[in-house]
Tab-separated table of C-alpha atoms and ligand atoms in Angstrom:
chain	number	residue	atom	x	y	z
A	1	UNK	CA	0.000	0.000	0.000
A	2	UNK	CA	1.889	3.559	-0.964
A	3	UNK	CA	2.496	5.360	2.461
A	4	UNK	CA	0.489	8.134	2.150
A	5	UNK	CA	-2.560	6.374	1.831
A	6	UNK	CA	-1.323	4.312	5.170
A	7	UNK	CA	-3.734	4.348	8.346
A	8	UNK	CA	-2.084	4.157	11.531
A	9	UNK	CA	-4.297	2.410	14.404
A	10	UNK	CA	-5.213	5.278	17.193
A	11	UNK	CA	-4.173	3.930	20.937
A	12	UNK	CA	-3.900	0.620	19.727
A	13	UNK	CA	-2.127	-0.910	22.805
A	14	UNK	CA	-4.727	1.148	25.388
A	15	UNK	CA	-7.915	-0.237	23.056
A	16	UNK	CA	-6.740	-4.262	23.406
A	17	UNK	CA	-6.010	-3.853	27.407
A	18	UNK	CA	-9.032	-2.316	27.542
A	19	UNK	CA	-11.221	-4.905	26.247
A	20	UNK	CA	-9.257	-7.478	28.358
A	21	UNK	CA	-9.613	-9.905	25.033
A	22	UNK	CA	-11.282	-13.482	25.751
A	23	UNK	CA	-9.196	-16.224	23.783
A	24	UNK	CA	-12.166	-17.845	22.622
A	25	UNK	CA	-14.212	-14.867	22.692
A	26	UNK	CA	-16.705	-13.136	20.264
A	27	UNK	CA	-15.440	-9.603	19.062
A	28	UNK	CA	-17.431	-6.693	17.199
A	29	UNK	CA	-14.930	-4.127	15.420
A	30	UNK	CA	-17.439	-2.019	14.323
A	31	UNK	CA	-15.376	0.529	12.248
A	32	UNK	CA	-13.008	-1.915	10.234
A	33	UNK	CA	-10.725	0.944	8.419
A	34	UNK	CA	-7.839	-0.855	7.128
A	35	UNK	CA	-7.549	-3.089	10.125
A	36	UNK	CA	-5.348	-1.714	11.745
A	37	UNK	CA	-7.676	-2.660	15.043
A	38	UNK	CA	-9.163	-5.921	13.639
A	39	UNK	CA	-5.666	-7.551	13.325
A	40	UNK	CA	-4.294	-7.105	16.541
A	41	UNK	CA	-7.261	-8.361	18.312
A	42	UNK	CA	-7.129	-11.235	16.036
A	43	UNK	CA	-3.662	-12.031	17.615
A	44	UNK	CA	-5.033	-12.164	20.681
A	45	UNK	CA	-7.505	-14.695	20.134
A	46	UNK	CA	-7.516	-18.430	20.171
A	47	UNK	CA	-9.003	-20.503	17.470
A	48	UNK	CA	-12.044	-20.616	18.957
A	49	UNK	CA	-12.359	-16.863	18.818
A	50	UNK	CA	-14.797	-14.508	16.419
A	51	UNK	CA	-13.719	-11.310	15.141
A	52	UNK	CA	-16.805	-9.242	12.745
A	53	UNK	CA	-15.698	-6.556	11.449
A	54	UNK	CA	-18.231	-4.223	10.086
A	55	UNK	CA	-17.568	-1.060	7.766
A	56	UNK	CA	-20.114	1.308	5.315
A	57	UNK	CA	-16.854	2.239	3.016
A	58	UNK	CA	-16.474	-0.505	0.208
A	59	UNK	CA	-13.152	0.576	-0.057
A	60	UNK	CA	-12.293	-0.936	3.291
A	61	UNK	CA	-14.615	-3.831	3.005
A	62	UNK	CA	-11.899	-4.657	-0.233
A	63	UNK	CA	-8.997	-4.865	2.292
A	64	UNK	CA	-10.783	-6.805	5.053
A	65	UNK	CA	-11.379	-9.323	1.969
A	66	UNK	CA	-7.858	-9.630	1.880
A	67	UNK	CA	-7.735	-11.121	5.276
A	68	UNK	CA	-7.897	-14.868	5.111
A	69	UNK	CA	-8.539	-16.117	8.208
A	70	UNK	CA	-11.571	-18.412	9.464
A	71	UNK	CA	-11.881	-16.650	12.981
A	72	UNK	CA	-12.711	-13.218	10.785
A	73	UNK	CA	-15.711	-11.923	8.959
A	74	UNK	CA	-15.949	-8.664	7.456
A	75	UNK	CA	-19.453	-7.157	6.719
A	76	UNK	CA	-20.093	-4.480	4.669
A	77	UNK	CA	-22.839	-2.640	7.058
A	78	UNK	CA	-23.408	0.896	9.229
A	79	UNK	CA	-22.769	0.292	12.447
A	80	UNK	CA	-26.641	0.910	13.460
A	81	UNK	CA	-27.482	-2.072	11.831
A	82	UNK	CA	-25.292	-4.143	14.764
A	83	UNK	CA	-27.982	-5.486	16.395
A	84	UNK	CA	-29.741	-6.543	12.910
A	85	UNK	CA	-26.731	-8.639	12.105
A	86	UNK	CA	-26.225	-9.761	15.469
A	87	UNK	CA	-29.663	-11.122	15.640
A	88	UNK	CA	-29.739	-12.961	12.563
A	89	UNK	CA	-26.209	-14.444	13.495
A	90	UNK	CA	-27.845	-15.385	16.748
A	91	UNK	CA	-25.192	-14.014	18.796
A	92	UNK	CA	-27.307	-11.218	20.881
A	93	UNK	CA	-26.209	-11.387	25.091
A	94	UNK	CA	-23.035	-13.395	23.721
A	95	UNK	CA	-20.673	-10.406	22.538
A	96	UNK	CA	-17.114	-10.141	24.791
A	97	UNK	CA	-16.120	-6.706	23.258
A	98	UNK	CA	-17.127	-4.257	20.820
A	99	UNK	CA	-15.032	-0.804	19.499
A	100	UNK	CA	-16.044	2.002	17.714
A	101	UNK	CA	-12.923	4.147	16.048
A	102	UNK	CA	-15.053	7.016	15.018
A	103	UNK	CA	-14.572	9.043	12.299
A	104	UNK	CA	-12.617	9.007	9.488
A	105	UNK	CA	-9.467	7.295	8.042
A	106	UNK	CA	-6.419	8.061	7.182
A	107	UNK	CA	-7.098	6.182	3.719
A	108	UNK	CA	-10.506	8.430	3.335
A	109	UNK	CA	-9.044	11.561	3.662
A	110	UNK	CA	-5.681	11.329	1.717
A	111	UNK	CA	-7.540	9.928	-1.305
A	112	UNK	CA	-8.280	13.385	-2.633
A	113	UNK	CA	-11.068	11.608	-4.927
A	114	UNK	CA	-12.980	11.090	-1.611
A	115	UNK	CA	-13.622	15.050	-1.670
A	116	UNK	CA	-13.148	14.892	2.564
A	117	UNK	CA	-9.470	16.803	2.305
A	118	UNK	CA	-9.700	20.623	2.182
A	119	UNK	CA	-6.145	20.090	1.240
A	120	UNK	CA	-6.052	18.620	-2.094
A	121	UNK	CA	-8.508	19.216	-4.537
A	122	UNK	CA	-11.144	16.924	-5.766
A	123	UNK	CA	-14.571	16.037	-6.126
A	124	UNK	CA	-16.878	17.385	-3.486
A	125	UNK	CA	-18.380	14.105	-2.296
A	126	UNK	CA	-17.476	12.914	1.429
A	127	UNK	CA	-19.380	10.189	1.290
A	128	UNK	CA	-17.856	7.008	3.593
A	129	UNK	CA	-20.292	4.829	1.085
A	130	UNK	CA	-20.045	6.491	-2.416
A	131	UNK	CA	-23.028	4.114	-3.132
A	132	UNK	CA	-25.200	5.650	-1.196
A	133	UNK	CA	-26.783	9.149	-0.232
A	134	UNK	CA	-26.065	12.339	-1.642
A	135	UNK	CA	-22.873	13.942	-2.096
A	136	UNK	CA	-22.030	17.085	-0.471
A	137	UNK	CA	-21.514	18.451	-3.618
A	138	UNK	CA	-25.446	18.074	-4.520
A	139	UNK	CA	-26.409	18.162	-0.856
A	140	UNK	CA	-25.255	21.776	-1.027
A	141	UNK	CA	-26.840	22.735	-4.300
A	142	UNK	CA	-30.412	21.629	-3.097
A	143	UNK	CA	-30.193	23.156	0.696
A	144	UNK	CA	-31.105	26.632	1.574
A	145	UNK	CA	-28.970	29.163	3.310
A	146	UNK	CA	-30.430	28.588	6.850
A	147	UNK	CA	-30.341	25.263	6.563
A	148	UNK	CA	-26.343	25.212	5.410
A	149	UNK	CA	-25.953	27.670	8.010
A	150	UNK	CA	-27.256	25.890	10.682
A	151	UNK	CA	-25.591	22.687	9.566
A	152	UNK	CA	-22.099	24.559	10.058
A	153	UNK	CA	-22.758	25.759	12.843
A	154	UNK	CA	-24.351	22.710	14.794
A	155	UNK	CA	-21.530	20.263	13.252
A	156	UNK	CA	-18.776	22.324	13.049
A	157	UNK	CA	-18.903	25.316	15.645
A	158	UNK	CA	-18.313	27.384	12.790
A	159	UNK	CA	-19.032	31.109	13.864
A	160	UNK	CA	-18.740	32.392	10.472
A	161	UNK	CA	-21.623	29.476	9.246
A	162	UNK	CA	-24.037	32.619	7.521
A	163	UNK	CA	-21.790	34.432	5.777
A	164	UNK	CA	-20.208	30.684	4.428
A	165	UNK	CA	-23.532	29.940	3.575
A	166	UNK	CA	-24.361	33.118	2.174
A	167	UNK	CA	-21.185	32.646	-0.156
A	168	UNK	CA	-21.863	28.829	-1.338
A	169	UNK	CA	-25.438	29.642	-2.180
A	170	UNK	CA	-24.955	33.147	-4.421
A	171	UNK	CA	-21.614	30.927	-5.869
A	172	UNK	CA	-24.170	28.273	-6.331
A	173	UNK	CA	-26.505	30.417	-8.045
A	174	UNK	CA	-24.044	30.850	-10.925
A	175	UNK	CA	-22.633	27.639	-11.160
A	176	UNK	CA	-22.900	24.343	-8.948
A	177	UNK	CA	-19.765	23.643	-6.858
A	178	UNK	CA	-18.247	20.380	-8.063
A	179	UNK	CA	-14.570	20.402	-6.456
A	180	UNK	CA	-13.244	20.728	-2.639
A	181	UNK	CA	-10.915	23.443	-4.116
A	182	UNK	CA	-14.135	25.954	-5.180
A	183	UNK	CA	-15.362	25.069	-2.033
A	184	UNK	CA	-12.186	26.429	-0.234
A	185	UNK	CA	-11.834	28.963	-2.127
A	186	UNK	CA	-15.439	30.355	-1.487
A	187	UNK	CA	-15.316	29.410	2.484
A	188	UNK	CA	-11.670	31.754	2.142
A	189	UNK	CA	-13.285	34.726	0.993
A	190	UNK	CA	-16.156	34.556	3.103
A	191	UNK	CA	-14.573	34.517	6.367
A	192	UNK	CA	-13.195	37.903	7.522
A	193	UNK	CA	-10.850	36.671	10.655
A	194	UNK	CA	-8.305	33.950	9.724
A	195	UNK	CA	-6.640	31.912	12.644
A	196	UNK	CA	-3.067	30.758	11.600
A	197	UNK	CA	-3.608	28.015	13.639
A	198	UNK	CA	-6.560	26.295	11.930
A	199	UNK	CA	-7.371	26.147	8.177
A	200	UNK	CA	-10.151	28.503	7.528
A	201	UNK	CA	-12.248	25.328	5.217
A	202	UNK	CA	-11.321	23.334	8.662
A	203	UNK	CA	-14.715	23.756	10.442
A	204	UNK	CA	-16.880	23.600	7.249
A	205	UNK	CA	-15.624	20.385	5.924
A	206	UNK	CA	-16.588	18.563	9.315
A	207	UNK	CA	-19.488	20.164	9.648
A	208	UNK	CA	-20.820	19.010	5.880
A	209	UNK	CA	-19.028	15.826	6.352
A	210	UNK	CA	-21.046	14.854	9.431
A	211	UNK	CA	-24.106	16.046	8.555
A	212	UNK	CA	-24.192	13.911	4.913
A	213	UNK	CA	-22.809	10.519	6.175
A	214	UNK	CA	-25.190	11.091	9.444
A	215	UNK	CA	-22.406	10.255	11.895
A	216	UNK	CA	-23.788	11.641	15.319
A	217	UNK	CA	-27.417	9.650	14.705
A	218	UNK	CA	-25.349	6.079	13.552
A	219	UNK	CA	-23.732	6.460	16.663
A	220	UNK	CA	-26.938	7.161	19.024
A	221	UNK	CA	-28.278	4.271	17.280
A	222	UNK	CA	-25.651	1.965	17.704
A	223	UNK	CA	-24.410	2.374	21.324
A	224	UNK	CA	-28.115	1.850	22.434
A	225	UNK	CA	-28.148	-1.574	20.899
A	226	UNK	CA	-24.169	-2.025	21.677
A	227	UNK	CA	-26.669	-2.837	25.544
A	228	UNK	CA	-28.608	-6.173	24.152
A	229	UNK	CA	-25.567	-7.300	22.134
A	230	UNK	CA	-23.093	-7.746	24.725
A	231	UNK	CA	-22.915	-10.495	27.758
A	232	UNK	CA	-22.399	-9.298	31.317
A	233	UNK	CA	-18.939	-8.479	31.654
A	234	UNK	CA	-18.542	-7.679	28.217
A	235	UNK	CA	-16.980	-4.196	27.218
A	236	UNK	CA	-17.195	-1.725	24.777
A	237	UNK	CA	-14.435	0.760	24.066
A	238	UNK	CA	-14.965	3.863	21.701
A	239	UNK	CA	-12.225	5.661	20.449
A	240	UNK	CA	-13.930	9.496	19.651
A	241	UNK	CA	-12.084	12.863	18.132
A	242	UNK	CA	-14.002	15.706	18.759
A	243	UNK	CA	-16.291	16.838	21.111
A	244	UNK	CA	-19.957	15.644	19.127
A	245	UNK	CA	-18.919	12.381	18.758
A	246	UNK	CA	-17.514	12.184	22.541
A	247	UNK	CA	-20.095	13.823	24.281
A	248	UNK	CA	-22.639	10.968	22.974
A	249	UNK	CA	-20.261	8.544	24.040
A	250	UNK	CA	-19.983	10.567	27.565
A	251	UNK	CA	-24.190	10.795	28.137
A	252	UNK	CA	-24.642	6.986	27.041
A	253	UNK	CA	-21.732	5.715	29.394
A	254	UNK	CA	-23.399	7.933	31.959
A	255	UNK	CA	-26.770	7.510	31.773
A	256	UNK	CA	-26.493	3.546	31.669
A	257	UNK	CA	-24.302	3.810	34.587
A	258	UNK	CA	-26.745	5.018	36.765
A	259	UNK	CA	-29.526	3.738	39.069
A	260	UNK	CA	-32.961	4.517	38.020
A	261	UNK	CA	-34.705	6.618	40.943
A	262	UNK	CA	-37.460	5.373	41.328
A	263	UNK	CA	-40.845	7.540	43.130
A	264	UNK	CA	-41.757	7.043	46.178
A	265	UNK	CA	-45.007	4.780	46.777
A	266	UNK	CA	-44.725	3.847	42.787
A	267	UNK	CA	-46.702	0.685	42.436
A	268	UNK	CA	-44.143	-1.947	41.536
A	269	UNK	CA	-43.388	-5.333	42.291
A	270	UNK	CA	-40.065	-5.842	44.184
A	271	UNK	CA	-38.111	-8.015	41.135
A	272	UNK	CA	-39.194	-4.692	38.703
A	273	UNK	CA	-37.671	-2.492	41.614
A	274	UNK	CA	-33.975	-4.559	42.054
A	275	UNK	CA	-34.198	-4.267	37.923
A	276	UNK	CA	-35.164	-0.962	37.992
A	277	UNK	CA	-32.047	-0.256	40.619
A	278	UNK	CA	-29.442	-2.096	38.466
A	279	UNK	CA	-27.800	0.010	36.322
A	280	UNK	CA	-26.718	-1.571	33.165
A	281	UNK	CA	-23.095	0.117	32.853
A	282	UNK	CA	-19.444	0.026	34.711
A	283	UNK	CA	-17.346	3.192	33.734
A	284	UNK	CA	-13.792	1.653	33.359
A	285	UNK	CA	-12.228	4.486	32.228
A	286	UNK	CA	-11.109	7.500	30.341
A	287	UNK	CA	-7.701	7.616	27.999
A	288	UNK	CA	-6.379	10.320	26.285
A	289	UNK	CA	-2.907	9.175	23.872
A	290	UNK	CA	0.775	9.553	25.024
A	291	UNK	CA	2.843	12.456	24.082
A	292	UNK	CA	5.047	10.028	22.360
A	293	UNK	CA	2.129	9.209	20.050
A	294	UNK	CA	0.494	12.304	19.284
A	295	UNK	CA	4.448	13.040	18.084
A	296	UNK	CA	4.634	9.984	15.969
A	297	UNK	CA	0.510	10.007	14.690
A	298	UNK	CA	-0.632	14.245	14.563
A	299	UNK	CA	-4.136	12.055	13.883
A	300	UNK	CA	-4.218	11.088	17.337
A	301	UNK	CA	-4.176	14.247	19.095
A	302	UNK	CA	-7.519	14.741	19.894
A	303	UNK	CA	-8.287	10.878	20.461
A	304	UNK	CA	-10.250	9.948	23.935
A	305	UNK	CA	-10.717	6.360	24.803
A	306	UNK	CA	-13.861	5.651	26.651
A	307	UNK	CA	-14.419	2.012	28.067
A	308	UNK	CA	-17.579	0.778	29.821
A	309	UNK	CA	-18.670	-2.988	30.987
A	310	UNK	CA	-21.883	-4.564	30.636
A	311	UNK	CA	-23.223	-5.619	34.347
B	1	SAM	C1	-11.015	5.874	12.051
B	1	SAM	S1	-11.445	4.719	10.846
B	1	SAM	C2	-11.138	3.190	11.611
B	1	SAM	C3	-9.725	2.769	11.499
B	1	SAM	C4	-9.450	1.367	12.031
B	1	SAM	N1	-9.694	1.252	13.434
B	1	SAM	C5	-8.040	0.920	11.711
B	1	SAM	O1	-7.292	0.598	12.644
B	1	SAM	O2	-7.691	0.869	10.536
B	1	SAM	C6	-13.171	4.777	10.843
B	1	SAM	C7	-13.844	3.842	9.863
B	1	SAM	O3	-15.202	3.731	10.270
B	1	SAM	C8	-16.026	3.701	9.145
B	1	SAM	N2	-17.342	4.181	9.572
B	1	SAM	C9	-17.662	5.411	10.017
B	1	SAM	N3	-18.968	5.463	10.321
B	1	SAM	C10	-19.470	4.240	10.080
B	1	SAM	C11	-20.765	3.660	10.229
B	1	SAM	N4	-21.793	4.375	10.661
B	1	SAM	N5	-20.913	2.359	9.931
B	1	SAM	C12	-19.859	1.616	9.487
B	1	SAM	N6	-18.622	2.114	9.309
B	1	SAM	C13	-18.428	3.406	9.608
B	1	SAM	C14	-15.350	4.606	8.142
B	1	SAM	O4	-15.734	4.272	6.841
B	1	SAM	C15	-13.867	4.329	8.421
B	1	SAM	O5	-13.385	3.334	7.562
């Protein structure tokens, strides 16, 4: 694989101890990548062991095809669609550990024909499955401005998000933007303060990114059902890099971690009560990445690791 187009695996040591790997356990690796996750967990299991690994981007799916091994199955799925597969694989309440590496990777957004790098130019698509949905490219031609503008600013803290929008619609007007680079160029002129420290397009591109491949809602979807899938004692680790993504992961750990209160004189049985009482969570921990490897991977700066248990 050329270099540039190499992914490296974020806290890939912290994400196996956390998951305290089963040698003939069953494993989930939700967000496949290029396996940089899925392969070292398959070295720590035994023969016994199960490893699915599901991803939306065909692109990925094509190197997890590569991987001959009997213990490992790669499925070509969003991640909301867990429990679906889990169901019909009849493997619900049986599931040692599952991880989410949100996002993007590396392989996505140095491919400048993905349209998800503000750096290179290319067409404006950012779709994780070019199969399916619409491309930010039309996305933008058929919103409004309020619309565009809220999307910027709700996905991307982007204080400038009217006057961006302003631009891409009147632009838009005249001719449809087809390319990351008109896109830049557009959000460049539009914004009246520049920071030195963050590329002015920074903001926008996550914003439109998010929004189109529906990130925040796949993950709401899929942590709820991450509950039924897993057996007691079984974890699930999520790897998040920005604060949308991780303050999902945050409420879910937190709200299945705590006790239901219950009112007073409710009229309840005393089994519904203890069930009530239980919550269904453990909080294991929080883990942000070594200095060492935010030097050797920039990508993993703004990596947290959160790991829960299943009581
Ligand atoms: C950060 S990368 C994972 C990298 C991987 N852990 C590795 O070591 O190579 C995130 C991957 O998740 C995939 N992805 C993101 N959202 C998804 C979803 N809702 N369903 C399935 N895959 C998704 C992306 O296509 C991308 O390949």
């Amino acid at each position: 694989m050329n270099d540039i187009l190499k992914h490296i695996p974020v806290m890939k040591k912290e994400l196996i101890q956390s998951l305290k790997i089963k040698k003939n356990g069953i494993y989930i690796d939700s967000t496949f990548g290029s396996g940089g996750h899925s392969k070292e967990i398959l070295k720590y299991l035994g023969k016994n062991g199960t490893l699915y690994s599901f991803d939306k981007d065909p692109s990925a799916i094509a190197i997890g095809e590569n991987i001959q091994d009997s213990r490992f199955h790669i499925i070509h799925e969003k991640f909301s669609n867990l429990l679906n597969y889990a169901e019909n694989k009849k493997i619900i309440g049986k599931v040692n550990g599952i991880i989410f590496d949100l996002g993007l990777s590396s392989l996505q957004i140095d491919d400048y024909k993905r349209g998800f790098s503000f750096k290179q130019d290319g067409p404006l698509d950012m779709r994780m499955n070019p199969n399916c949905g619409i491309s930010a490219s039309d996305w933008l031609f058929k919103s409004d401005v309020h619309t565009i503008s809220y999307i910027l600013k709700n996905f991307g803290e982007e204080i400038f998000s009217k006057r961006i929008a302003y631009a891409i619609k009147n632009k838009n007007r005249q001719k449809k933007i087809t390319t990351t680079k008109e896109l830049v160029d557009i959000i460049k002129n539009a914004i009246p303060i520049k920071n030195k420290f963050k590329h002015p397009a920074k903001r926008t591109f996550q914003a439109i990114r998010i929004y189109i491949n529906e990130e925040l809602e796949e993950i709401k979807k899929a942590l709820n059902n991450t509950l039924k899938i897993l057996i007691p004692g079984g974890r699930i680790s999520i790897i998040s890099f920005h604060s949308l993504e991780d303050r999902i992961v945050k409420q879910f750990m937190i709200k299945n971690s705590r006790k239901a209160s219950v009112p007073y004189g409710m009229p309840i049985t005393e089994v519904q009560l203890n069930k009530l009482k239980t919550s269904k969570l453990k909080i294991i921990h929080r883990i942000l990445p070594t200095q060492n490897e935010i030097k050797k991977n920039p990508r993993s700066r703004s990596a947290i690791l959160r790991t829960a248990e299943k009581k």
